[in-house]
PDB file of C-alpha atoms in Angstrom:
ATOM      1  CA  MET A   1      57.875 -13.030 136.603  1.00  0.00           C
ATOM      2  CA  SER A   2      60.979 -15.529 135.963  1.00  0.00           C
ATOM      3  CA  ASP A   3      62.916 -13.961 138.598  1.00  0.00           C
ATOM      4  CA  CYS A   4      60.931 -11.754 140.439  1.00  0.00           C
ATOM      5  CA  GLY A   5      59.733 -15.980 141.817  1.00  0.00           C
ATOM      6  CA  CYS A   6      55.717 -14.709 141.309  1.00  0.00           C
ATOM      7  CA  GLU A   7      55.125 -17.676 138.505  1.00  0.00           C
ATOM      8  CA  ALA A   8      52.950 -20.522 140.258  1.00  0.00           C
ATOM      9  CA  ASP A   9      54.601 -23.651 141.601  1.00  0.00           C
ATOM     10  CA  GLU A  10      52.672 -25.669 139.226  1.00  0.00           C
ATOM     11  CA  GLU A  11      53.047 -29.270 140.859  1.00  0.00           C
ATOM     12  CA  ARG A  12      52.075 -27.930 144.446  1.00  0.00           C
ATOM     13  CA  ALA A  13      49.241 -25.662 143.424  1.00  0.00           C
ATOM     14  CA  GLY A  14      47.762 -28.589 141.738  1.00  0.00           C
ATOM     15  CA  VAL A  15      47.472 -30.418 144.722  1.00  0.00           C
ATOM     16  CA  ASP A  16      47.642 -27.879 147.513  1.00  0.00           C
ATOM     17  CA  PRO A  17      43.802 -26.054 147.559  1.00  0.00           C
ATOM     18  CA  ALA A  18      45.277 -23.692 150.154  1.00  0.00           C
ATOM     19  CA  TYR A  19      48.690 -23.291 148.287  1.00  0.00           C
ATOM     20  CA  ARG A  20      46.185 -22.408 145.195  1.00  0.00           C
ATOM     21  CA  ARG A  21      43.966 -20.124 147.032  1.00  0.00           C
ATOM     22  CA  ALA A  22      46.908 -17.944 148.605  1.00  0.00           C
ATOM     23  CA  LEU A  23      47.839 -17.482 144.662  1.00  0.00           C
ATOM     24  CA  TRP A  24      44.724 -16.234 144.052  1.00  0.00           C
ATOM     25  CA  ILE A  25      44.686 -14.088 146.141  1.00  0.00           C
ATOM     26  CA  VAL A  26      47.657 -12.666 145.188  1.00  0.00           C
ATOM     27  CA  VAL A  27      46.268 -11.909 142.084  1.00  0.00           C
ATOM     28  CA  ILE A  28      43.354 -10.587 143.094  1.00  0.00           C
ATOM     29  CA  LEU A  29      45.347  -8.490 144.520  1.00  0.00           C
ATOM     30  CA  ASN A  30      48.158  -7.820 142.431  1.00  0.00           C
ATOM     31  CA  LEU A  31      45.739  -7.169 139.023  1.00  0.00           C
ATOM     32  CA  GLY A  32      43.282  -5.636 140.579  1.00  0.00           C
ATOM     33  CA  PHE A  33      45.461  -3.139 142.593  1.00  0.00           C
ATOM     34  CA  GLY A  34      47.759  -2.616 139.774  1.00  0.00           C
ATOM     35  CA  VAL A  35      44.551  -1.416 137.448  1.00  0.00           C
ATOM     36  CA  ILE A  36      43.308   0.977 140.259  1.00  0.00           C
ATOM     37  CA  GLU A  37      47.137   2.484 140.785  1.00  0.00           C
ATOM     38  CA  LEU A  38      47.371   2.757 136.518  1.00  0.00           C
ATOM     39  CA  ALA A  39      44.759   5.087 137.017  1.00  0.00           C
ATOM     40  CA  GLY A  40      46.010   6.923 139.734  1.00  0.00           C
ATOM     41  CA  GLY A  41      49.030   7.292 137.934  1.00  0.00           C
ATOM     42  CA  PHE A  42      47.294   9.076 135.047  1.00  0.00           C
ATOM     43  CA  LEU A  43      44.910  11.577 137.314  1.00  0.00           C
ATOM     44  CA  ALA A  44      48.674  12.468 139.571  1.00  0.00           C
ATOM     45  CA  ARG A  45      50.180  12.760 136.508  1.00  0.00           C
ATOM     46  CA  SER A  46      53.139  10.458 137.940  1.00  0.00           C
ATOM     47  CA  GLN A  47      55.632   8.082 135.958  1.00  0.00           C
ATOM     48  CA  ALA A  48      56.638   6.905 138.787  1.00  0.00           C
ATOM     49  CA  LEU A  49      52.391   5.308 139.613  1.00  0.00           C
ATOM     50  CA  LYS A  50      52.550   4.001 136.641  1.00  0.00           C
ATOM     51  CA  ALA A  51      55.465   2.531 136.452  1.00  0.00           C
ATOM     52  CA  ASP A  52      54.915   0.686 140.001  1.00  0.00           C
ATOM     53  CA  SER A  53      51.414  -0.597 139.070  1.00  0.00           C
ATOM     54  CA  LEU A  54      52.984  -2.422 135.220  1.00  0.00           C
ATOM     55  CA  ASP A  55      55.119  -4.380 137.945  1.00  0.00           C
ATOM     56  CA  PHE A  56      51.442  -4.894 140.302  1.00  0.00           C
ATOM     57  CA  ILE A  57      49.805  -5.890 136.991  1.00  0.00           C
ATOM     58  CA  GLY A  58      52.544  -7.795 135.527  1.00  0.00           C
ATOM     59  CA  ASP A  59      53.277  -9.949 138.806  1.00  0.00           C
ATOM     60  CA  GLY A  60      49.049 -10.761 138.687  1.00  0.00           C
ATOM     61  CA  SER A  61      48.630 -12.032 135.103  1.00  0.00           C
ATOM     62  CA  ILE A  62      52.363 -13.838 135.439  1.00  0.00           C
ATOM     63  CA  THR A  63      50.527 -15.894 138.107  1.00  0.00           C
ATOM     64  CA  LEU A  64      47.446 -15.982 136.718  1.00  0.00           C
ATOM     65  CA  ILE A  65      48.540 -17.712 133.640  1.00  0.00           C
ATOM     66  CA  GLY A  66      50.007 -20.524 135.640  1.00  0.00           C
ATOM     67  CA  LEU A  67      47.224 -21.132 137.638  1.00  0.00           C
ATOM     68  CA  ILE A  68      45.437 -21.127 134.274  1.00  0.00           C
ATOM     69  CA  ALA A  69      47.763 -23.386 132.673  1.00  0.00           C
ATOM     70  CA  LEU A  70      48.007 -25.928 134.960  1.00  0.00           C
ATOM     71  CA  GLY A  71      46.423 -28.429 132.641  1.00  0.00           C
ATOM     72  CA  TRP A  72      47.902 -27.175 129.480  1.00  0.00           C
ATOM     73  CA  ALA A  73      50.155 -28.847 127.272  1.00  0.00           C
ATOM     74  CA  ALA A  74      54.170 -27.525 128.054  1.00  0.00           C
ATOM     75  CA  VAL A  75      54.608 -26.107 124.675  1.00  0.00           C
ATOM     76  CA  ALA A  76      51.318 -24.215 124.820  1.00  0.00           C
ATOM     77  CA  ARG A  77      53.038 -22.596 128.310  1.00  0.00           C
ATOM     78  CA  SER A  78      55.568 -21.747 127.398  1.00  0.00           C
ATOM     79  CA  ARG A  79      54.311 -19.622 124.020  1.00  0.00           C
ATOM     80  CA  THR A  80      51.781 -17.672 126.502  1.00  0.00           C
ATOM     81  CA  ALA A  81      55.010 -17.292 128.307  1.00  0.00           C
ATOM     82  CA  LEU A  82      56.924 -15.701 125.226  1.00  0.00           C
ATOM     83  CA  ILE A  83      53.988 -13.676 124.385  1.00  0.00           C
ATOM     84  CA  GLN A  84      53.519 -12.072 128.146  1.00  0.00           C
ATOM     85  CA  GLY A  85      57.344 -11.079 127.929  1.00  0.00           C
ATOM     86  CA  ILE A  86      56.992  -9.536 124.987  1.00  0.00           C
ATOM     87  CA  PHE A  87      53.466  -7.502 125.812  1.00  0.00           C
ATOM     88  CA  LEU A  88      55.563  -7.125 129.580  1.00  0.00           C
ATOM     89  CA  ALA A  89      58.511  -5.680 127.429  1.00  0.00           C
ATOM     90  CA  VAL A  90      57.030  -3.438 125.363  1.00  0.00           C
ATOM     91  CA  LEU A  91      54.096  -2.078 128.104  1.00  0.00           C
ATOM     92  CA  GLY A  92      58.508  -1.178 130.008  1.00  0.00           C
ATOM     93  CA  LEU A  93      59.074   0.647 127.062  1.00  0.00           C
ATOM     94  CA  GLY A  94      56.465   2.643 126.963  1.00  0.00           C
ATOM     95  CA  VAL A  95      57.334   3.671 130.530  1.00  0.00           C
ATOM     96  CA  ILE A  96      60.884   4.963 129.354  1.00  0.00           C
ATOM     97  CA  GLY A  97      59.413   6.851 126.572  1.00  0.00           C
ATOM     98  CA  SER A  98      56.586   8.089 128.342  1.00  0.00           C
ATOM     99  CA  ALA A  99      59.706   9.496 130.640  1.00  0.00           C
ATOM    100  CA  ILE A 100      61.489  10.469 128.137  1.00  0.00           C
ATOM    101  CA  TRP A 101      59.046  12.371 126.143  1.00  0.00           C
ATOM    102  CA  ARG A 102      57.947  14.232 130.462  1.00  0.00           C
ATOM    103  CA  SER A 103      61.121  15.066 130.829  1.00  0.00           C
ATOM    104  CA  PHE A 104      60.939  17.693 128.183  1.00  0.00           C
ATOM    105  CA  HIS A 105      58.156  18.290 129.516  1.00  0.00           C
ATOM    106  CA  ALA A 106      57.814  18.362 133.111  1.00  0.00           C
ATOM    107  CA  ILE A 107      55.389  18.750 134.879  1.00  0.00           C
ATOM    108  CA  ALA A 108      55.271  17.765 138.899  1.00  0.00           C
ATOM    109  CA  PRO A 109      52.865  15.558 139.622  1.00  0.00           C
ATOM    110  CA  GLU A 110      50.523  15.810 142.338  1.00  0.00           C
ATOM    111  CA  ALA A 111      52.328  14.941 144.710  1.00  0.00           C
ATOM    112  CA  ASP A 112      49.529  14.292 147.584  1.00  0.00           C
ATOM    113  CA  LEU A 113      48.003  11.925 145.703  1.00  0.00           C
ATOM    114  CA  MET A 114      50.933  10.260 144.376  1.00  0.00           C
ATOM    115  CA  GLY A 115      52.279  10.216 147.868  1.00  0.00           C
ATOM    116  CA  GLY A 116      48.360   8.684 148.916  1.00  0.00           C
ATOM    117  CA  ILE A 117      48.068   5.917 146.297  1.00  0.00           C
ATOM    118  CA  GLY A 118      52.150   4.796 147.253  1.00  0.00           C
ATOM    119  CA  VAL A 119      51.200   3.968 150.924  1.00  0.00           C
ATOM    120  CA  VAL A 120      48.274   1.769 149.967  1.00  0.00           C
ATOM    121  CA  ALA A 121      50.731   0.480 147.484  1.00  0.00           C
ATOM    122  CA  LEU A 122      52.748  -0.452 150.557  1.00  0.00           C
ATOM    123  CA  LEU A 123      50.240  -2.275 152.764  1.00  0.00           C
ATOM    124  CA  VAL A 124      48.563  -4.308 149.111  1.00  0.00           C
ATOM    125  CA  ASN A 125      52.384  -5.527 148.844  1.00  0.00           C
ATOM    126  CA  ILE A 126      52.381  -6.684 152.418  1.00  0.00           C
ATOM    127  CA  ALA A 127      49.337  -8.192 152.796  1.00  0.00           C
ATOM    128  CA  ALA A 128      50.038 -10.175 149.248  1.00  0.00           C
ATOM    129  CA  ALA A 129      53.246 -10.680 151.173  1.00  0.00           C
ATOM    130  CA  LEU A 130      51.871 -11.955 154.476  1.00  0.00           C
ATOM    131  CA  VAL A 131      49.157 -14.370 152.623  1.00  0.00           C
ATOM    132  CA  LEU A 132      52.505 -15.867 151.547  1.00  0.00           C
ATOM    133  CA  SER A 133      54.385 -15.882 154.191  1.00  0.00           C
ATOM    134  CA  ARG A 134      53.262 -19.294 156.207  1.00  0.00           C
ATOM    135  CA  PHE A 135      54.626 -21.088 152.919  1.00  0.00           C
ATOM    136  CA  ARG A 136      58.097 -19.623 153.065  1.00  0.00           C
ATOM    137  CA  ASN A 137      59.379 -21.959 155.279  1.00  0.00           C
ATOM    138  CA  GLU A 138      57.586 -25.190 153.843  1.00  0.00           C
ATOM    139  CA  GLY A 139      60.608 -26.481 151.552  1.00  0.00           C
ATOM    140  CA  ASP A 140      58.933 -24.869 149.029  1.00  0.00           C
ATOM    141  CA  ALA A 141      61.321 -22.847 147.535  1.00  0.00           C
ATOM    142  CA  THR A 142      59.309 -21.187 144.596  1.00  0.00           C
ATOM    143  CA  ALA A 143      57.111 -20.342 147.442  1.00  0.00           C
ATOM    144  CA  ARG A 144      60.130 -19.078 149.219  1.00  0.00           C
ATOM    145  CA  ALA A 145      60.209 -16.668 146.415  1.00  0.00           C
ATOM    146  CA  ILE A 146      56.927 -15.012 145.593  1.00  0.00           C
ATOM    147  CA  TRP A 147      57.254 -13.754 149.394  1.00  0.00           C
ATOM    148  CA  LEU A 148      60.844 -12.391 149.341  1.00  0.00           C
ATOM    149  CA  PHE A 149      60.062 -10.752 146.190  1.00  0.00           C
ATOM    150  CA  SER A 150      56.795  -9.381 147.278  1.00  0.00           C
ATOM    151  CA  ARG A 151      58.634  -8.071 150.248  1.00  0.00           C
ATOM    152  CA  ASN A 152      61.407  -6.393 147.807  1.00  0.00           C
ATOM    153  CA  ASP A 153      58.775  -5.156 145.832  1.00  0.00           C
ATOM    154  CA  ALA A 154      58.092  -3.346 148.190  1.00  0.00           C
ATOM    155  CA  LEU A 155      61.086  -1.496 148.559  1.00  0.00           C
ATOM    156  CA  ALA A 156      59.847   0.299 145.196  1.00  0.00           C
ATOM    157  CA  ASN A 157      56.352   1.580 146.468  1.00  0.00           C
ATOM    158  CA  VAL A 158      59.119   3.127 149.585  1.00  0.00           C
ATOM    159  CA  ALA A 159      60.820   5.422 146.580  1.00  0.00           C
ATOM    160  CA  VAL A 160      58.124   5.904 145.289  1.00  0.00           C
ATOM    161  CA  ILE A 161      56.713   8.116 148.169  1.00  0.00           C
ATOM    162  CA  VAL A 162      60.280   9.009 148.806  1.00  0.00           C
ATOM    163  CA  ALA A 163      59.678  10.690 145.582  1.00  0.00           C
ATOM    164  CA  ALA A 164      55.988  12.264 145.888  1.00  0.00           C
ATOM    165  CA  GLY A 165      57.912  13.692 149.612  1.00  0.00           C
ATOM    166  CA  LEU A 166      60.661  15.358 146.998  1.00  0.00           C
ATOM    167  CA  VAL A 167      58.298  16.349 144.334  1.00  0.00           C
ATOM    168  CA  ALA A 168      56.481  18.012 147.571  1.00  0.00           C
ATOM    169  CA  VAL A 169      59.818  19.847 149.227  1.00  0.00           C
ATOM    170  CA  THR A 170      60.986  20.878 145.401  1.00  0.00           C
ATOM    171  CA  GLY A 171      57.943  21.209 143.652  1.00  0.00           C
ATOM    172  CA  GLU A 172      60.188  19.040 140.668  1.00  0.00           C
ATOM    173  CA  ALA A 173      59.063  16.426 138.116  1.00  0.00           C
ATOM    174  CA  TRP A 174      62.542  15.207 138.551  1.00  0.00           C
ATOM    175  CA  PRO A 175      62.082  12.493 141.637  1.00  0.00           C
ATOM    176  CA  ASP A 176      59.498  11.063 140.000  1.00  0.00           C
ATOM    177  CA  LEU A 177      60.782  10.837 136.525  1.00  0.00           C
ATOM    178  CA  MET A 178      63.832   9.526 138.179  1.00  0.00           C
ATOM    179  CA  VAL A 179      61.963   6.183 140.301  1.00  0.00           C
ATOM    180  CA  ALA A 180      59.715   5.984 137.030  1.00  0.00           C
ATOM    181  CA  GLY A 181      63.618   5.177 135.223  1.00  0.00           C
ATOM    182  CA  VAL A 182      64.443   2.367 138.004  1.00  0.00           C
ATOM    183  CA  ILE A 183      61.415   0.654 138.515  1.00  0.00           C
ATOM    184  CA  ALA A 184      60.426   0.162 134.519  1.00  0.00           C
ATOM    185  CA  LEU A 185      64.059  -0.990 134.368  1.00  0.00           C
ATOM    186  CA  LEU A 186      63.439  -3.168 136.571  1.00  0.00           C
ATOM    187  CA  PHE A 187      60.666  -4.643 134.902  1.00  0.00           C
ATOM    188  CA  LEU A 188      62.346  -4.914 131.603  1.00  0.00           C
ATOM    189  CA  HIS A 189      64.981  -7.206 132.901  1.00  0.00           C
ATOM    190  CA  SER A 190      61.776  -9.266 134.371  1.00  0.00           C
ATOM    191  CA  ALA A 191      60.463  -8.880 131.209  1.00  0.00           C
ATOM    192  CA  TYR A 192      63.751 -10.086 129.592  1.00  0.00           C
ATOM    193  CA  ASP A 193      64.320 -13.400 131.758  1.00  0.00           C
ATOM    194  CA  ILE A 194      60.486 -14.521 130.966  1.00  0.00           C
ATOM    195  CA  ILE A 195      61.794 -14.144 126.754  1.00  0.00           C
ATOM    196  CA  ARG A 196      64.505 -15.537 127.717  1.00  0.00           C
ATOM    197  CA  ASP A 197      63.822 -18.962 129.537  1.00  0.00           C
ATOM    198  CA  ALA A 198      60.156 -19.051 127.622  1.00  0.00           C
ATOM    199  CA  LEU A 199      62.638 -19.531 124.601  1.00  0.00           C
ATOM    200  CA  ARG A 200      65.075 -21.983 125.785  1.00  0.00           C
ATOM    201  CA  GLU A 201      62.139 -24.215 127.221  1.00  0.00           C
ATOM    202  CA  LEU A 202      60.916 -24.014 123.253  1.00  0.00           C
ATOM    203  CA  ALA A 203      64.303 -24.810 121.968  1.00  0.00           C
ATOM    204  CA  SER A 204      64.151 -27.906 124.753  1.00  0.00           C
ATOM    205  CA  HIS A 205      60.685 -29.008 123.160  1.00  0.00           C
ATOM    206  CA  LYS A 206      61.794 -28.829 119.766  1.00  0.00           C
ATOM    207  CA  ALA A 207      65.181 -30.515 120.309  1.00  0.00           C
ATOM    208  CA  GLY A 208      63.024 -33.424 122.207  1.00  0.00           C
ATOM    209  CA  GLU A 209      60.412 -33.771 119.702  1.00  0.00           C
ATOM    210  CA  SER A 210      63.146 -34.269 116.444  1.00  0.00           C
ATOM    211  CA  ALA A 211      64.566 -37.011 118.990  1.00  0.00           C
ATOM    212  CA  LEU A 212      62.254 -38.508 118.692  1.00  0.00           C
TER     213      LEU A 212
END
């Protein structure tokens, strides 16, 4: 996502095999675990896990598109980013809508399963940060941003774990719903930035064509 630093540095990814391999590892970690966590969210009836899974899937898919689109024309990359930003926004709104519905039909999630998946999610984010840590001090701002936001994403995982503990103690659904809402809002913010930047790039391309 544009402000999460998870898009690849296209120039470097095209010429640095080690950096490109690191990005592919991050893609596999994010997309693979994102799908697993989404399934776990349904099994545990946890909105927080569902929201966090979308964060994983969003980070992984944006980086994947960046890698696949290295040879594409700039306009095609911008249009792809716009479509993906809209898709991610719809997913985020879906999580918020589901959380609101759940608030009226509150069912406490399975705290043990929720907490266990939250711990694994934390480990996956730490692994992604470690994979990229060797690049964070090499003068590449994007690589540092990816590493920093992988680390920051881990804070959301900690929030999920804390929410699971509160669910276990209180037997209530509100900690899960609260964390889901916060993660979904952050997710929507990133989707908004993707759409804004894509529209700005498309406008720039159009202006450049008009000048010709």
